[in-house]
mmCIF file of C-alpha atoms and ligand atoms in Angstrom:
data_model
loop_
_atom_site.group_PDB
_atom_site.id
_atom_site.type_symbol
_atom_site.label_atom_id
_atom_site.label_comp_id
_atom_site.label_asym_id
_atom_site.label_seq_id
_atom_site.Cartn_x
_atom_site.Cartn_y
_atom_site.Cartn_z
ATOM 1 C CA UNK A 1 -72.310 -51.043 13.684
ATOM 2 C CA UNK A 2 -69.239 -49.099 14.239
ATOM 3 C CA UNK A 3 -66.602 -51.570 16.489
ATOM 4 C CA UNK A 4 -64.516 -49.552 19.157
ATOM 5 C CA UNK A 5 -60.986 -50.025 18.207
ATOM 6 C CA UNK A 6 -58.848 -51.489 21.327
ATOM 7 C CA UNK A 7 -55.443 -50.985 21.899
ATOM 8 C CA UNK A 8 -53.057 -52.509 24.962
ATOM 9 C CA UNK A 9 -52.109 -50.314 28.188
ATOM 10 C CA UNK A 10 -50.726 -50.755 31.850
ATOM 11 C CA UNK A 11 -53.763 -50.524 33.965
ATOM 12 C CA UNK A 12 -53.724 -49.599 37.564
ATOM 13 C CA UNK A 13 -57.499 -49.379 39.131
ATOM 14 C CA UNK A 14 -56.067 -49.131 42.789
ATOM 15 C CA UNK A 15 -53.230 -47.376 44.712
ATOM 16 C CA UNK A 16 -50.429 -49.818 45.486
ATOM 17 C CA UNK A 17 -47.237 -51.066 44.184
ATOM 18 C CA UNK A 18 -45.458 -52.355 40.862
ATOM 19 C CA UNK A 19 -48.065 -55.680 41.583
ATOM 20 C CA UNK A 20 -51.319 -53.699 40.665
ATOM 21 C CA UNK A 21 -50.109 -52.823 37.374
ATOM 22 C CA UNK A 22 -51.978 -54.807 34.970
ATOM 23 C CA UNK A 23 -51.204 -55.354 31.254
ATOM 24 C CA UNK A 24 -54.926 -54.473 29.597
ATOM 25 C CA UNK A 25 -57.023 -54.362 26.321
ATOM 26 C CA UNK A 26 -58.994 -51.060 26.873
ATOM 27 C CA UNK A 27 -60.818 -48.657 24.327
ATOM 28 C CA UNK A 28 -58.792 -46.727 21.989
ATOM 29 C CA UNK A 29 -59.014 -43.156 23.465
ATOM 30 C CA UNK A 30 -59.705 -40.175 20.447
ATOM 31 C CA UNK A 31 -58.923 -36.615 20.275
ATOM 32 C CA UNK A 32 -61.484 -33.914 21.178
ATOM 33 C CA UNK A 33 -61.581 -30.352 21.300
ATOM 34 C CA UNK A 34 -58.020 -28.979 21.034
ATOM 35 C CA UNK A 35 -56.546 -32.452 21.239
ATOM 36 C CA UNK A 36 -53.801 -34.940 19.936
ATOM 37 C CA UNK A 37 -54.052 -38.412 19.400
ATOM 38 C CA UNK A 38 -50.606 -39.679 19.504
ATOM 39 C CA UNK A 39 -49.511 -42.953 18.723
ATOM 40 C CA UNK A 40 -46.685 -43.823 21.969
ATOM 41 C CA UNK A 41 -43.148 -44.540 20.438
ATOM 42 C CA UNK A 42 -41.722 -43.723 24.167
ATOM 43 C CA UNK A 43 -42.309 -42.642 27.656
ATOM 44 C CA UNK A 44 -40.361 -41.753 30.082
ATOM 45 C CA UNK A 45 -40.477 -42.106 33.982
ATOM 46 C CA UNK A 46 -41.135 -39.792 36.386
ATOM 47 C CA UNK A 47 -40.833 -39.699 40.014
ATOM 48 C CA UNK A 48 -44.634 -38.055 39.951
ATOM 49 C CA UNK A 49 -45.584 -41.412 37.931
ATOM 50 C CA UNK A 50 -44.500 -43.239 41.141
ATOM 51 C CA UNK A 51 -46.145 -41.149 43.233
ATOM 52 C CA UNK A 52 -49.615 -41.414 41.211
ATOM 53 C CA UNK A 53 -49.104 -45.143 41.501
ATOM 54 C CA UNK A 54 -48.910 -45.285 45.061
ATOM 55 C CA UNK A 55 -51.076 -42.711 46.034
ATOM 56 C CA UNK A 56 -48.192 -40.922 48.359
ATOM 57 C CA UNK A 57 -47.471 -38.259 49.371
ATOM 58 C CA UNK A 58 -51.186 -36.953 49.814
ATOM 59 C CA UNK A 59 -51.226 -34.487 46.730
ATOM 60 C CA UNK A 60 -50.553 -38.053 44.401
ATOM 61 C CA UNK A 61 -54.422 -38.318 44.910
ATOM 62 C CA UNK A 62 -55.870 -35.189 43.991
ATOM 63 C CA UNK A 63 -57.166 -36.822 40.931
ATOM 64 C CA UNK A 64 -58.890 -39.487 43.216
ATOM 65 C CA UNK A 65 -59.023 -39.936 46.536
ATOM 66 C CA UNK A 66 -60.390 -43.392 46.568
ATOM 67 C CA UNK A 67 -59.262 -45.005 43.631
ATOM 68 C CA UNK A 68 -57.135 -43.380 40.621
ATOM 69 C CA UNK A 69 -59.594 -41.301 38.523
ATOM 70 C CA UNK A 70 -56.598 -41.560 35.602
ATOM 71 C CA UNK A 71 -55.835 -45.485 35.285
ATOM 72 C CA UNK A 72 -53.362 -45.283 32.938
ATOM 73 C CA UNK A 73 -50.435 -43.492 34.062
ATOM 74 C CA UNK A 74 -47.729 -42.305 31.906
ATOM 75 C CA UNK A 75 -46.884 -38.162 31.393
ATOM 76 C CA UNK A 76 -43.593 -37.499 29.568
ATOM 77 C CA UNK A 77 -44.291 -38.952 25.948
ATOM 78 C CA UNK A 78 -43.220 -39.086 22.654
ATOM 79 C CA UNK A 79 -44.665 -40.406 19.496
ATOM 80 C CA UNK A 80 -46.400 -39.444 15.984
ATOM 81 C CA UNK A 81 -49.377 -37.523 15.536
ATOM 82 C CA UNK A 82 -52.318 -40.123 14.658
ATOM 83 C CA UNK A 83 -55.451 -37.521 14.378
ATOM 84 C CA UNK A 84 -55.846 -33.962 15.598
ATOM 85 C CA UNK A 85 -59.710 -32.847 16.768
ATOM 86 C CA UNK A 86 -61.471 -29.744 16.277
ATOM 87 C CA UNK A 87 -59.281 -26.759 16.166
ATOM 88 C CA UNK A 88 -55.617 -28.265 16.307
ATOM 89 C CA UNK A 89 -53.540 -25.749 14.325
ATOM 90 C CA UNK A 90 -50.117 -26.854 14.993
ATOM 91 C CA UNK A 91 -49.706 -30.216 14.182
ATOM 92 C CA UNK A 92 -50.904 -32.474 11.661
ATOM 93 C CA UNK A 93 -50.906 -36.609 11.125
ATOM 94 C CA UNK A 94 -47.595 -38.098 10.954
ATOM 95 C CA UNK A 95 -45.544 -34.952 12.766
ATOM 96 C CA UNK A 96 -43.620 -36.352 15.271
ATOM 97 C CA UNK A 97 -43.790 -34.554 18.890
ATOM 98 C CA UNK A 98 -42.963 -35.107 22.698
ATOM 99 C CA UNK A 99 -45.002 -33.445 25.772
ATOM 100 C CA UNK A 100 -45.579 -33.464 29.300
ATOM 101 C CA UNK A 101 -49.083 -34.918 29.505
ATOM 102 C CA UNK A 102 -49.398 -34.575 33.205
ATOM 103 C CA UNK A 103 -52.840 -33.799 33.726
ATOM 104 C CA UNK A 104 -54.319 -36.467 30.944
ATOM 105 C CA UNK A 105 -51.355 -38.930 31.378
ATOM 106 C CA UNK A 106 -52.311 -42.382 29.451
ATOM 107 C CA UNK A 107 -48.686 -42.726 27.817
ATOM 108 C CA UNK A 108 -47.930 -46.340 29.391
ATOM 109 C CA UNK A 109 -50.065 -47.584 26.378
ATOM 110 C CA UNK A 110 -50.202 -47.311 22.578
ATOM 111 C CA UNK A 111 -52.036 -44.674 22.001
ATOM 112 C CA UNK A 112 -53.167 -41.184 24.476
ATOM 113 C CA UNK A 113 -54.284 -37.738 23.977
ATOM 114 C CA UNK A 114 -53.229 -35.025 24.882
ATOM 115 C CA UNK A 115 -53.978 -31.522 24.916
ATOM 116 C CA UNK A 116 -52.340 -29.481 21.670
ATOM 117 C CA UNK A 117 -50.937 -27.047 24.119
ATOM 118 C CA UNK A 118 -48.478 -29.187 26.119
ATOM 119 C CA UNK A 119 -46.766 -31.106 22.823
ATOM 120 C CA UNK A 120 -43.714 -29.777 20.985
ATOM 121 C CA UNK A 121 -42.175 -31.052 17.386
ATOM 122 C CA UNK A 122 -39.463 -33.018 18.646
ATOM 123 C CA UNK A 123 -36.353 -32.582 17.281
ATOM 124 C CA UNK A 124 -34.263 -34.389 14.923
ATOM 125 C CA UNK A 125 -31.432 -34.956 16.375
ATOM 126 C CA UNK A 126 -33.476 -36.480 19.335
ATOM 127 C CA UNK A 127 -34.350 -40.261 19.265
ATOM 128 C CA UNK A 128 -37.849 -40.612 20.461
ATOM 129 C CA UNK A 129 -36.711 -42.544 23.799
ATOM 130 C CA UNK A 130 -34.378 -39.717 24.166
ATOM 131 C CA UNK A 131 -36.951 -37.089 23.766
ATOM 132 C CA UNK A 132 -39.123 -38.152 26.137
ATOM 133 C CA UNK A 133 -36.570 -38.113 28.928
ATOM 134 C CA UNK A 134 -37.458 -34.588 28.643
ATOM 135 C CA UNK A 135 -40.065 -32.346 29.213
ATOM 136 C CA UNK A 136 -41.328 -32.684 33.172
ATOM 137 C CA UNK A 137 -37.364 -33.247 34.180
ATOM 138 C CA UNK A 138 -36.433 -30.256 31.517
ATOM 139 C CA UNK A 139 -38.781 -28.383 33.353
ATOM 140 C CA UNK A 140 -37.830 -28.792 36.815
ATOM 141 C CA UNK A 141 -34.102 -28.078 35.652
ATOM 142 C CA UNK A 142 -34.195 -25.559 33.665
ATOM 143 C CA UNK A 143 -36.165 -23.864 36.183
ATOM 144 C CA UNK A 144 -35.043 -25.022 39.487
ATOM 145 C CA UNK A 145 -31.136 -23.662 37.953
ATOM 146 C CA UNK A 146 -32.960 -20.604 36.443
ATOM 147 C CA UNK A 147 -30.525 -18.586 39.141
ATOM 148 C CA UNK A 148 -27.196 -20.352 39.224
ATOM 149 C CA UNK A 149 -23.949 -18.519 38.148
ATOM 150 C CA UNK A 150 -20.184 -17.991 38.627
ATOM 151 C CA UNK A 151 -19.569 -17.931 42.344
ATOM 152 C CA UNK A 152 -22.768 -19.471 43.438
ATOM 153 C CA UNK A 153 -22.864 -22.736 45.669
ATOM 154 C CA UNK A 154 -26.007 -24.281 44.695
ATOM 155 C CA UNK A 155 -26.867 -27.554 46.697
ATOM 156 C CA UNK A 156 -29.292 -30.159 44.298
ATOM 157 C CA UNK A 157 -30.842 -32.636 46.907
ATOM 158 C CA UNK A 158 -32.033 -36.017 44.641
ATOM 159 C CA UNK A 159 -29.296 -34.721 42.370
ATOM 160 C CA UNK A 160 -29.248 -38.338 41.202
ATOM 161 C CA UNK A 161 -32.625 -38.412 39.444
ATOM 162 C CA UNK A 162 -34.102 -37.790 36.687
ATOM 163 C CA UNK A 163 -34.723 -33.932 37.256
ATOM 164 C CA UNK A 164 -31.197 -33.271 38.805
ATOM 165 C CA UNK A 165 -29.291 -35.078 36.507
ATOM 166 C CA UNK A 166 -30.281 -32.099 34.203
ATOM 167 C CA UNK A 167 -30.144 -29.964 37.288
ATOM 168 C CA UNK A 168 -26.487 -30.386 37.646
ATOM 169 C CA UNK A 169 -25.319 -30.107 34.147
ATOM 170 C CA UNK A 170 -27.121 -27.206 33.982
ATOM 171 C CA UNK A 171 -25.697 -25.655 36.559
ATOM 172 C CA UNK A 172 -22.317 -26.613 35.630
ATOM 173 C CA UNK A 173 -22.817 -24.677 32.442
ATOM 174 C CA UNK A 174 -23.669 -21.554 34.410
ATOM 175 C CA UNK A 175 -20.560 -21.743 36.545
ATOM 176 C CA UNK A 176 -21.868 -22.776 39.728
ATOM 177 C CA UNK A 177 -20.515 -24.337 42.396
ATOM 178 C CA UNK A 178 -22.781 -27.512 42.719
ATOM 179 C CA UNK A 179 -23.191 -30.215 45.616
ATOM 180 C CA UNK A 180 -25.035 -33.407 44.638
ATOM 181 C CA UNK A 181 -26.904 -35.212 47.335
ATOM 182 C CA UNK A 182 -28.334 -38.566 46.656
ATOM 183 C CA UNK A 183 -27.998 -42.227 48.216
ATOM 184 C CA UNK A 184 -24.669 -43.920 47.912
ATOM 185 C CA UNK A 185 -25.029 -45.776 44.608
ATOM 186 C CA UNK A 186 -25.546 -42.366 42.661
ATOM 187 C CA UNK A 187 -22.183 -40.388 43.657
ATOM 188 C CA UNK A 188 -20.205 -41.299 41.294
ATOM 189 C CA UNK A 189 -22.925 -40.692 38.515
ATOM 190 C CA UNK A 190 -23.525 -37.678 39.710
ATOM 191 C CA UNK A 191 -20.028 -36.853 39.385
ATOM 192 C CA UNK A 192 -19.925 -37.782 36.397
ATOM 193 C CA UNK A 193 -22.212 -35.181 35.206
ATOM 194 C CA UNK A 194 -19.896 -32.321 36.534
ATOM 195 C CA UNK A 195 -20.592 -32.556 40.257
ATOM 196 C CA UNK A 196 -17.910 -30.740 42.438
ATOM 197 C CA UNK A 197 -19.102 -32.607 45.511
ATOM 198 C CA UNK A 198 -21.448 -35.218 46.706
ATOM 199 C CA UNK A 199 -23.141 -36.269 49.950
ATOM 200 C CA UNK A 200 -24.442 -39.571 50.583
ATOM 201 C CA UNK A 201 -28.302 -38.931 52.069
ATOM 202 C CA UNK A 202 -28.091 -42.225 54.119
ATOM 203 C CA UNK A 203 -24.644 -41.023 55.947
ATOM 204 C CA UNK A 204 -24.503 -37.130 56.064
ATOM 205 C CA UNK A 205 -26.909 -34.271 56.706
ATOM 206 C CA UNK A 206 -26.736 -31.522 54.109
ATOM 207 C CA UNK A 207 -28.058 -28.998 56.622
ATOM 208 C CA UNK A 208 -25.378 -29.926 59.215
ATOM 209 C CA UNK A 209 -21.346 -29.057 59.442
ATOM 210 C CA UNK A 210 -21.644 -27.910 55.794
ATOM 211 C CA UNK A 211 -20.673 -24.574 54.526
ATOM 212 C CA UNK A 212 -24.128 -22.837 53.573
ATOM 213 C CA UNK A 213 -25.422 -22.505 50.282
ATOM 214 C CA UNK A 214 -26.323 -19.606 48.134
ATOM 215 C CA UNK A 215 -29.094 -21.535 46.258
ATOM 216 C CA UNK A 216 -30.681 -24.909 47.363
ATOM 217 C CA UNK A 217 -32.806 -26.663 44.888
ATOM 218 C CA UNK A 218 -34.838 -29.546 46.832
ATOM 219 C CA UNK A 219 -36.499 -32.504 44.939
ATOM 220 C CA UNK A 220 -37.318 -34.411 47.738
ATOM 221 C CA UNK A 221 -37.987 -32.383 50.949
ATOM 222 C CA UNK A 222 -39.021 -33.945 53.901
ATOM 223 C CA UNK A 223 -36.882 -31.416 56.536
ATOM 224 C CA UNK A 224 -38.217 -28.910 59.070
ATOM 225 C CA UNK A 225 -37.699 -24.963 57.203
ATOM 226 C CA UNK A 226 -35.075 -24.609 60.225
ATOM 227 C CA UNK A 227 -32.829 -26.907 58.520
ATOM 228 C CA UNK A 228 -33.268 -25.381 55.437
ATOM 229 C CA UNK A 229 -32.853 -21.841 56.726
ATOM 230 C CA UNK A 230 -29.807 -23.385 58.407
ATOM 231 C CA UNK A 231 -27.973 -24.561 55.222
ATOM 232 C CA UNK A 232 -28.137 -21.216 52.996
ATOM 233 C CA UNK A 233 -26.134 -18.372 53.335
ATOM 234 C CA UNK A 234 -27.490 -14.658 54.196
ATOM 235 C CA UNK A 235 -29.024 -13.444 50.869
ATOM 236 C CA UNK A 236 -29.765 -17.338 49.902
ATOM 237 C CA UNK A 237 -32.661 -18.783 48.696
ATOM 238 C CA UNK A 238 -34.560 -22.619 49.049
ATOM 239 C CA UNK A 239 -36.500 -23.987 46.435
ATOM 240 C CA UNK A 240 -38.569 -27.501 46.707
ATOM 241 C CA UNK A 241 -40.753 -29.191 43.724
ATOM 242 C CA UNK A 242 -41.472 -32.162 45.623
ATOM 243 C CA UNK A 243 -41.380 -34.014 49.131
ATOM 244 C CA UNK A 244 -43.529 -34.749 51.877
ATOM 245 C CA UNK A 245 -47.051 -32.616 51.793
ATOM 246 C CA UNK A 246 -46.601 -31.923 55.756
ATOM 247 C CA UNK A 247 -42.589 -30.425 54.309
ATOM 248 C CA UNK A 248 -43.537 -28.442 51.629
ATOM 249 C CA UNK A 249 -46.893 -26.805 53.315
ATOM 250 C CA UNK A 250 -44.226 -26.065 56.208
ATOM 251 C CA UNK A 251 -42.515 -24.580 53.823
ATOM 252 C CA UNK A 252 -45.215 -22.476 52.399
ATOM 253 C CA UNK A 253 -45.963 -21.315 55.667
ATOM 254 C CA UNK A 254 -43.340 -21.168 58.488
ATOM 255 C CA UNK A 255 -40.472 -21.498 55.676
ATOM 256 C CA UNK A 256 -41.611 -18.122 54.172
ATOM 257 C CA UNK A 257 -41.721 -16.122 57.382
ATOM 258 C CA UNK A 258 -38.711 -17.440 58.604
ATOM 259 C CA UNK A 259 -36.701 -16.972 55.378
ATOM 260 C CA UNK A 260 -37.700 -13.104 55.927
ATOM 261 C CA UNK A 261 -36.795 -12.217 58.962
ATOM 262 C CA UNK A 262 -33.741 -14.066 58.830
ATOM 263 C CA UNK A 263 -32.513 -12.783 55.166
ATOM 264 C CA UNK A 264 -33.451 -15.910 53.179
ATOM 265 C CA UNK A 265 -36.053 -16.918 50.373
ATOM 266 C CA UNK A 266 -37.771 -20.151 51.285
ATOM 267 C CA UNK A 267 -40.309 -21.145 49.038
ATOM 268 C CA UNK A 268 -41.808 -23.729 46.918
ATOM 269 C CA UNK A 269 -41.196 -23.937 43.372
ATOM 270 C CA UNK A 270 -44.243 -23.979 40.804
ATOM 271 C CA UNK A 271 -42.851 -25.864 37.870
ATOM 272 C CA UNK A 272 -44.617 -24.669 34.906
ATOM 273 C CA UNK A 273 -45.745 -26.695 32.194
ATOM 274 C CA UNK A 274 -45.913 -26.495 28.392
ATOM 275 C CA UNK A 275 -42.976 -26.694 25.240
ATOM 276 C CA UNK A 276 -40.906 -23.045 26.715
ATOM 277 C CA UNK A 277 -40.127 -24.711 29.651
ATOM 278 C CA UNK A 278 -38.532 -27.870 28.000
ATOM 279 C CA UNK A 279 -37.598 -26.701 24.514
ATOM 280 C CA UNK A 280 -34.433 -24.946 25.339
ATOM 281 C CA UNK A 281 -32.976 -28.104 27.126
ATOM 282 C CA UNK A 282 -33.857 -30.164 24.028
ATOM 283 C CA UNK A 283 -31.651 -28.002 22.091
ATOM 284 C CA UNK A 284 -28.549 -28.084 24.549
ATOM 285 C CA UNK A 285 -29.513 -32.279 24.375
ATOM 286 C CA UNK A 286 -29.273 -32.357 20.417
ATOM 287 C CA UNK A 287 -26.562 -29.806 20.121
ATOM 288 C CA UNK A 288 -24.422 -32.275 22.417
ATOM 289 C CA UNK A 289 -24.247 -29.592 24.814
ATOM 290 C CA UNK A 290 -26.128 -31.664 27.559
ATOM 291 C CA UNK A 291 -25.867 -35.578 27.820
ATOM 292 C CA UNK A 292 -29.545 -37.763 27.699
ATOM 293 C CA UNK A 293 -29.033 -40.592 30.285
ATOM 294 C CA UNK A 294 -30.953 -43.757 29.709
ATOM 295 C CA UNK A 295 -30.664 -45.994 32.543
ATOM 296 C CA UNK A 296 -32.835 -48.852 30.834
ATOM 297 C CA UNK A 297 -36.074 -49.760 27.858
ATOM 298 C CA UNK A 298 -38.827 -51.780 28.901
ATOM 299 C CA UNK A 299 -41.791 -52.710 26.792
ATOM 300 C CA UNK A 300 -45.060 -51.821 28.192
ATOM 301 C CA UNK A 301 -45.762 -55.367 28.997
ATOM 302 C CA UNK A 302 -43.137 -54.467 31.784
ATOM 303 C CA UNK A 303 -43.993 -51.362 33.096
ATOM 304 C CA UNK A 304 -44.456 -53.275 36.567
ATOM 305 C CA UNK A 305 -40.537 -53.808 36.675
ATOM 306 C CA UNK A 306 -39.920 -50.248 34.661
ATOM 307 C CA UNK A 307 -41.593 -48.439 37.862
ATOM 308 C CA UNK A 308 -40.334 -51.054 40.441
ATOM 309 C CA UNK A 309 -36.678 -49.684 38.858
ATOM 310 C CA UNK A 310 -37.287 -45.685 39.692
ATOM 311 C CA UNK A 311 -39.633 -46.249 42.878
ATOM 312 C CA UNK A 312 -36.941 -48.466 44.405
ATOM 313 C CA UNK A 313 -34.373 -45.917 43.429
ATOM 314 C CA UNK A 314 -31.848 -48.608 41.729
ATOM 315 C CA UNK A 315 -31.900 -46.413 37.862
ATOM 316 C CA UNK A 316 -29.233 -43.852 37.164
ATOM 317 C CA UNK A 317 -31.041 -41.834 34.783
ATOM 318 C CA UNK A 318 -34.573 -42.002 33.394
ATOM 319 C CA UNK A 319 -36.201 -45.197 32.760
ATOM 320 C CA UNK A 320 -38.121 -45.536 29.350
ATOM 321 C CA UNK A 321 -41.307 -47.543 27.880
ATOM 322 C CA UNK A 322 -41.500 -48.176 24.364
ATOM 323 C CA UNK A 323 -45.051 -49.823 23.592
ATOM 324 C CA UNK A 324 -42.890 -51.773 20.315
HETATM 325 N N1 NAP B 401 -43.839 -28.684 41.720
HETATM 326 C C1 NAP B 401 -44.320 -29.224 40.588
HETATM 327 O O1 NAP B 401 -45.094 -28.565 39.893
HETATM 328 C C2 NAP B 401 -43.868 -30.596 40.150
HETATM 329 C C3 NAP B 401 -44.222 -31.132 38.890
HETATM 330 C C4 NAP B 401 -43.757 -32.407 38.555
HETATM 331 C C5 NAP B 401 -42.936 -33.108 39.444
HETATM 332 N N2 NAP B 401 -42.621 -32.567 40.658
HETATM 333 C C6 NAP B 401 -41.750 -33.252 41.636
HETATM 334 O O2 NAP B 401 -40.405 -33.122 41.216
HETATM 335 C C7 NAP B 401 -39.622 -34.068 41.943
HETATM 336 C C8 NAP B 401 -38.446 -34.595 41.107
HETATM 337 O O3 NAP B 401 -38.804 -35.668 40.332
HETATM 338 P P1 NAP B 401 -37.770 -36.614 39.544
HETATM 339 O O4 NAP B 401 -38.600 -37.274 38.503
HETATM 340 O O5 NAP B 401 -36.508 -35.897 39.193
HETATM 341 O O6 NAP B 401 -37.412 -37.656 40.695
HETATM 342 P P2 NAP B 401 -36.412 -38.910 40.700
HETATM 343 O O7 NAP B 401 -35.897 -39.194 39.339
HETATM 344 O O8 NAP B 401 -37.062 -40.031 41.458
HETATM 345 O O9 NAP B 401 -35.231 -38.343 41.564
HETATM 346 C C9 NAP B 401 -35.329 -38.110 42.940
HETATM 347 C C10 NAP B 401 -33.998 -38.545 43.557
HETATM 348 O O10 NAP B 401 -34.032 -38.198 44.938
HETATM 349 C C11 NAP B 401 -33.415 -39.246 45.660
HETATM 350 N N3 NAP B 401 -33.841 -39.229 47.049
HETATM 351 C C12 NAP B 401 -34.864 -39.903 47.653
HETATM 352 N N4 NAP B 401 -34.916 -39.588 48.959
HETATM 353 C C13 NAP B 401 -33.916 -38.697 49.185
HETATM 354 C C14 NAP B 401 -33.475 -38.017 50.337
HETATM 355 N N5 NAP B 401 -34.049 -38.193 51.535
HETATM 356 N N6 NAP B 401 -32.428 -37.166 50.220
HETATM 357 C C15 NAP B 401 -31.823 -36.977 49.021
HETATM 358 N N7 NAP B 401 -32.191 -37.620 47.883
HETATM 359 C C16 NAP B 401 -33.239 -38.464 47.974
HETATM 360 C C17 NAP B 401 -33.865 -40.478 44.915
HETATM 361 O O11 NAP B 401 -33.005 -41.538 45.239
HETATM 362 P P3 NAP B 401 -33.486 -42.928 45.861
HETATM 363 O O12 NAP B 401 -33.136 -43.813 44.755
HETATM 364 O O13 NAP B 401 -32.655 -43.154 47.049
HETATM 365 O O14 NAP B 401 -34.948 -42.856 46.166
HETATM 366 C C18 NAP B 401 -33.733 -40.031 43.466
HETATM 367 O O15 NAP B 401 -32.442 -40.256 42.956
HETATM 368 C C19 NAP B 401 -40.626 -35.098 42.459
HETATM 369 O O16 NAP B 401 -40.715 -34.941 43.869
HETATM 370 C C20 NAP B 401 -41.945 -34.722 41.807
HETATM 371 O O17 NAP B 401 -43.050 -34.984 42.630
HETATM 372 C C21 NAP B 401 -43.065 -31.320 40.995
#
């Protein structure tokens, strides 16, 4: 009789905190239809991991309203190809890639699958850790900068994190004009990365006294669209990826009407997923173009205090697993 092979994985069967995180012996998953089985060498935090552990804000649960349909969490990976199923045509045993597995997850263990379709060959010059920093935050920045340029005052709110620490470099390289906001232990990292000016969340209000923006990319929105609409310029235009769900269906709503009539864009963002939205970053990161910051490693039997790190916003930079 055939014996399932095991392997070890932080478990979470229940929304909660870092404490529900469980170090677990759970099947081996395998590759089907159009899938990868990659053996984890890293993965990297997200602020969407958080969120999926907690069950907040209300979109965190659209993959189980109850109880976490997904109980391993884990999306931005890297690792070697173990086995390809039926189909695979781009990658073969031993290649070694990095992804954003957001709608399988499973990378806060040894092993996961994902679908061919969201994994790139990761590059060289990239240590694994470093790699898979990448793709969800890539995505986001590359994106959520897509219109900076000379002259521009673009305004990154969570500049700090993961996503913006990309963001602003980015930017930077564009020739924009960029504002960092972020709690008070992340301005001088974020001026470090090329910031021109930064605004402490927990003592200023971006949307008041400020001179407006051209472009306003929001990570963490949880404002009324008349704020918003009050911080850009004529012509400018709002973009959010994340925040509250009452903020960004405001936004969807009220936010687009009012950026009309009043000469604004105020939308939400759609990040895209899939290798062209994160491959171009990669090469800036292994050309030396764009700096890879690694706050701190933790093995997976520690991926309570890894996610305790980014939920309780003490990293500067991305936070990384390595199952080893
Ligand atoms: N639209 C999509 O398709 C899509 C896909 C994936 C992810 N996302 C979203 O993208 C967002 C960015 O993720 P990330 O991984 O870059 O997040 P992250 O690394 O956690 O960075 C967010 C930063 O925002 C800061 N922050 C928290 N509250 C703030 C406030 N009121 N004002 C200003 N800054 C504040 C945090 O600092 P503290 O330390 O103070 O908390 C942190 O430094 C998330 O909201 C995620 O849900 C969207």
């Amino acid at each position: 009789m055939a014996v399932a092979r095991e392997m070890r994985a932080a478990v979470n069967e229940r929304y909660g905190g870092p404490e529900v995180l469980r170090l677990a012996d759970v099947p081996m998953p395998s590759a089907g239809k159009g899938q990868v089985l990659v053996k984890i060498a890293a993965t990297s935090i997200n602020l969407s991991d958080w969120e999926g552990l907690t069950g907040s804000p209300g979109y965190a649960r659209l993959g189980g309203l109850r109880r976490p349909r997904r109980p391993i969490l884990g999306s931005d990976i890297a690792g070697w190809v173990e086995a390809v199923g039926e189909g695979v045509t781009r990658f073969r045993p031993g290649d070694e890639v990095y992804g954003d597995n957001l709608q399988l997850k499973g990378g806060f263990a040894e092993y996961a699958v994902a679908p061919e379709s969201v994994l790139a060959l990761k590059p060289h010059g990239l240590t694994f850790a470093e790699a898979s920093t990448l793709p969800q935050a890539g995505a986001i920045s590359m994106l959520g900068t897509a219109k900076a340029g000379p002259r521009k005052r673009l305004l990154i709110n969570g500049a700090g994190g993961g996503s913006g620490a990309f963001a602003i470099q980015l930017a930077k390289r564009l020739g924009a004009h960029v504002t960092g906001v972020d709690n008070g232990g992340k301005l001088d990292f974020m001026r470090s990365l090329g910031a021109d000016e930064v605004i402490d969340y927990q003592r200023d209000d971006f949307t008041r006294g400020h001179p407006p923006y051209d472009l306003i990319l929001d990570l963490v929105a949880h404002r009324s669209v008349f704020a918003y609409r009050r911080a850009l310029a004529r012509g400018g235009r709002y973009r959010c990826v994340g925040g509250t769900v009452r903020s960004m269906l405001r936004v969807l709503t009220i936010g687009a009407i009012a950026g009309k009539v009043t000469g604004r864009s105020i939308g939400v963002l759609v990040v895209k997923e899939g290798p062209a939205h994160f491959e171009p970053l990669a090469e800036l990161c292994a050309a030396g173009e764009v700096d890879i910051h690694i706050d701190r490693t933790f093995g997976l039997d520690e991926v309570a205090d890894a996610m305790a790190r980014v939920g309780e916003g003490r990293a500067l930079g991305k936070v990384v697993v390595t199952p080893g």
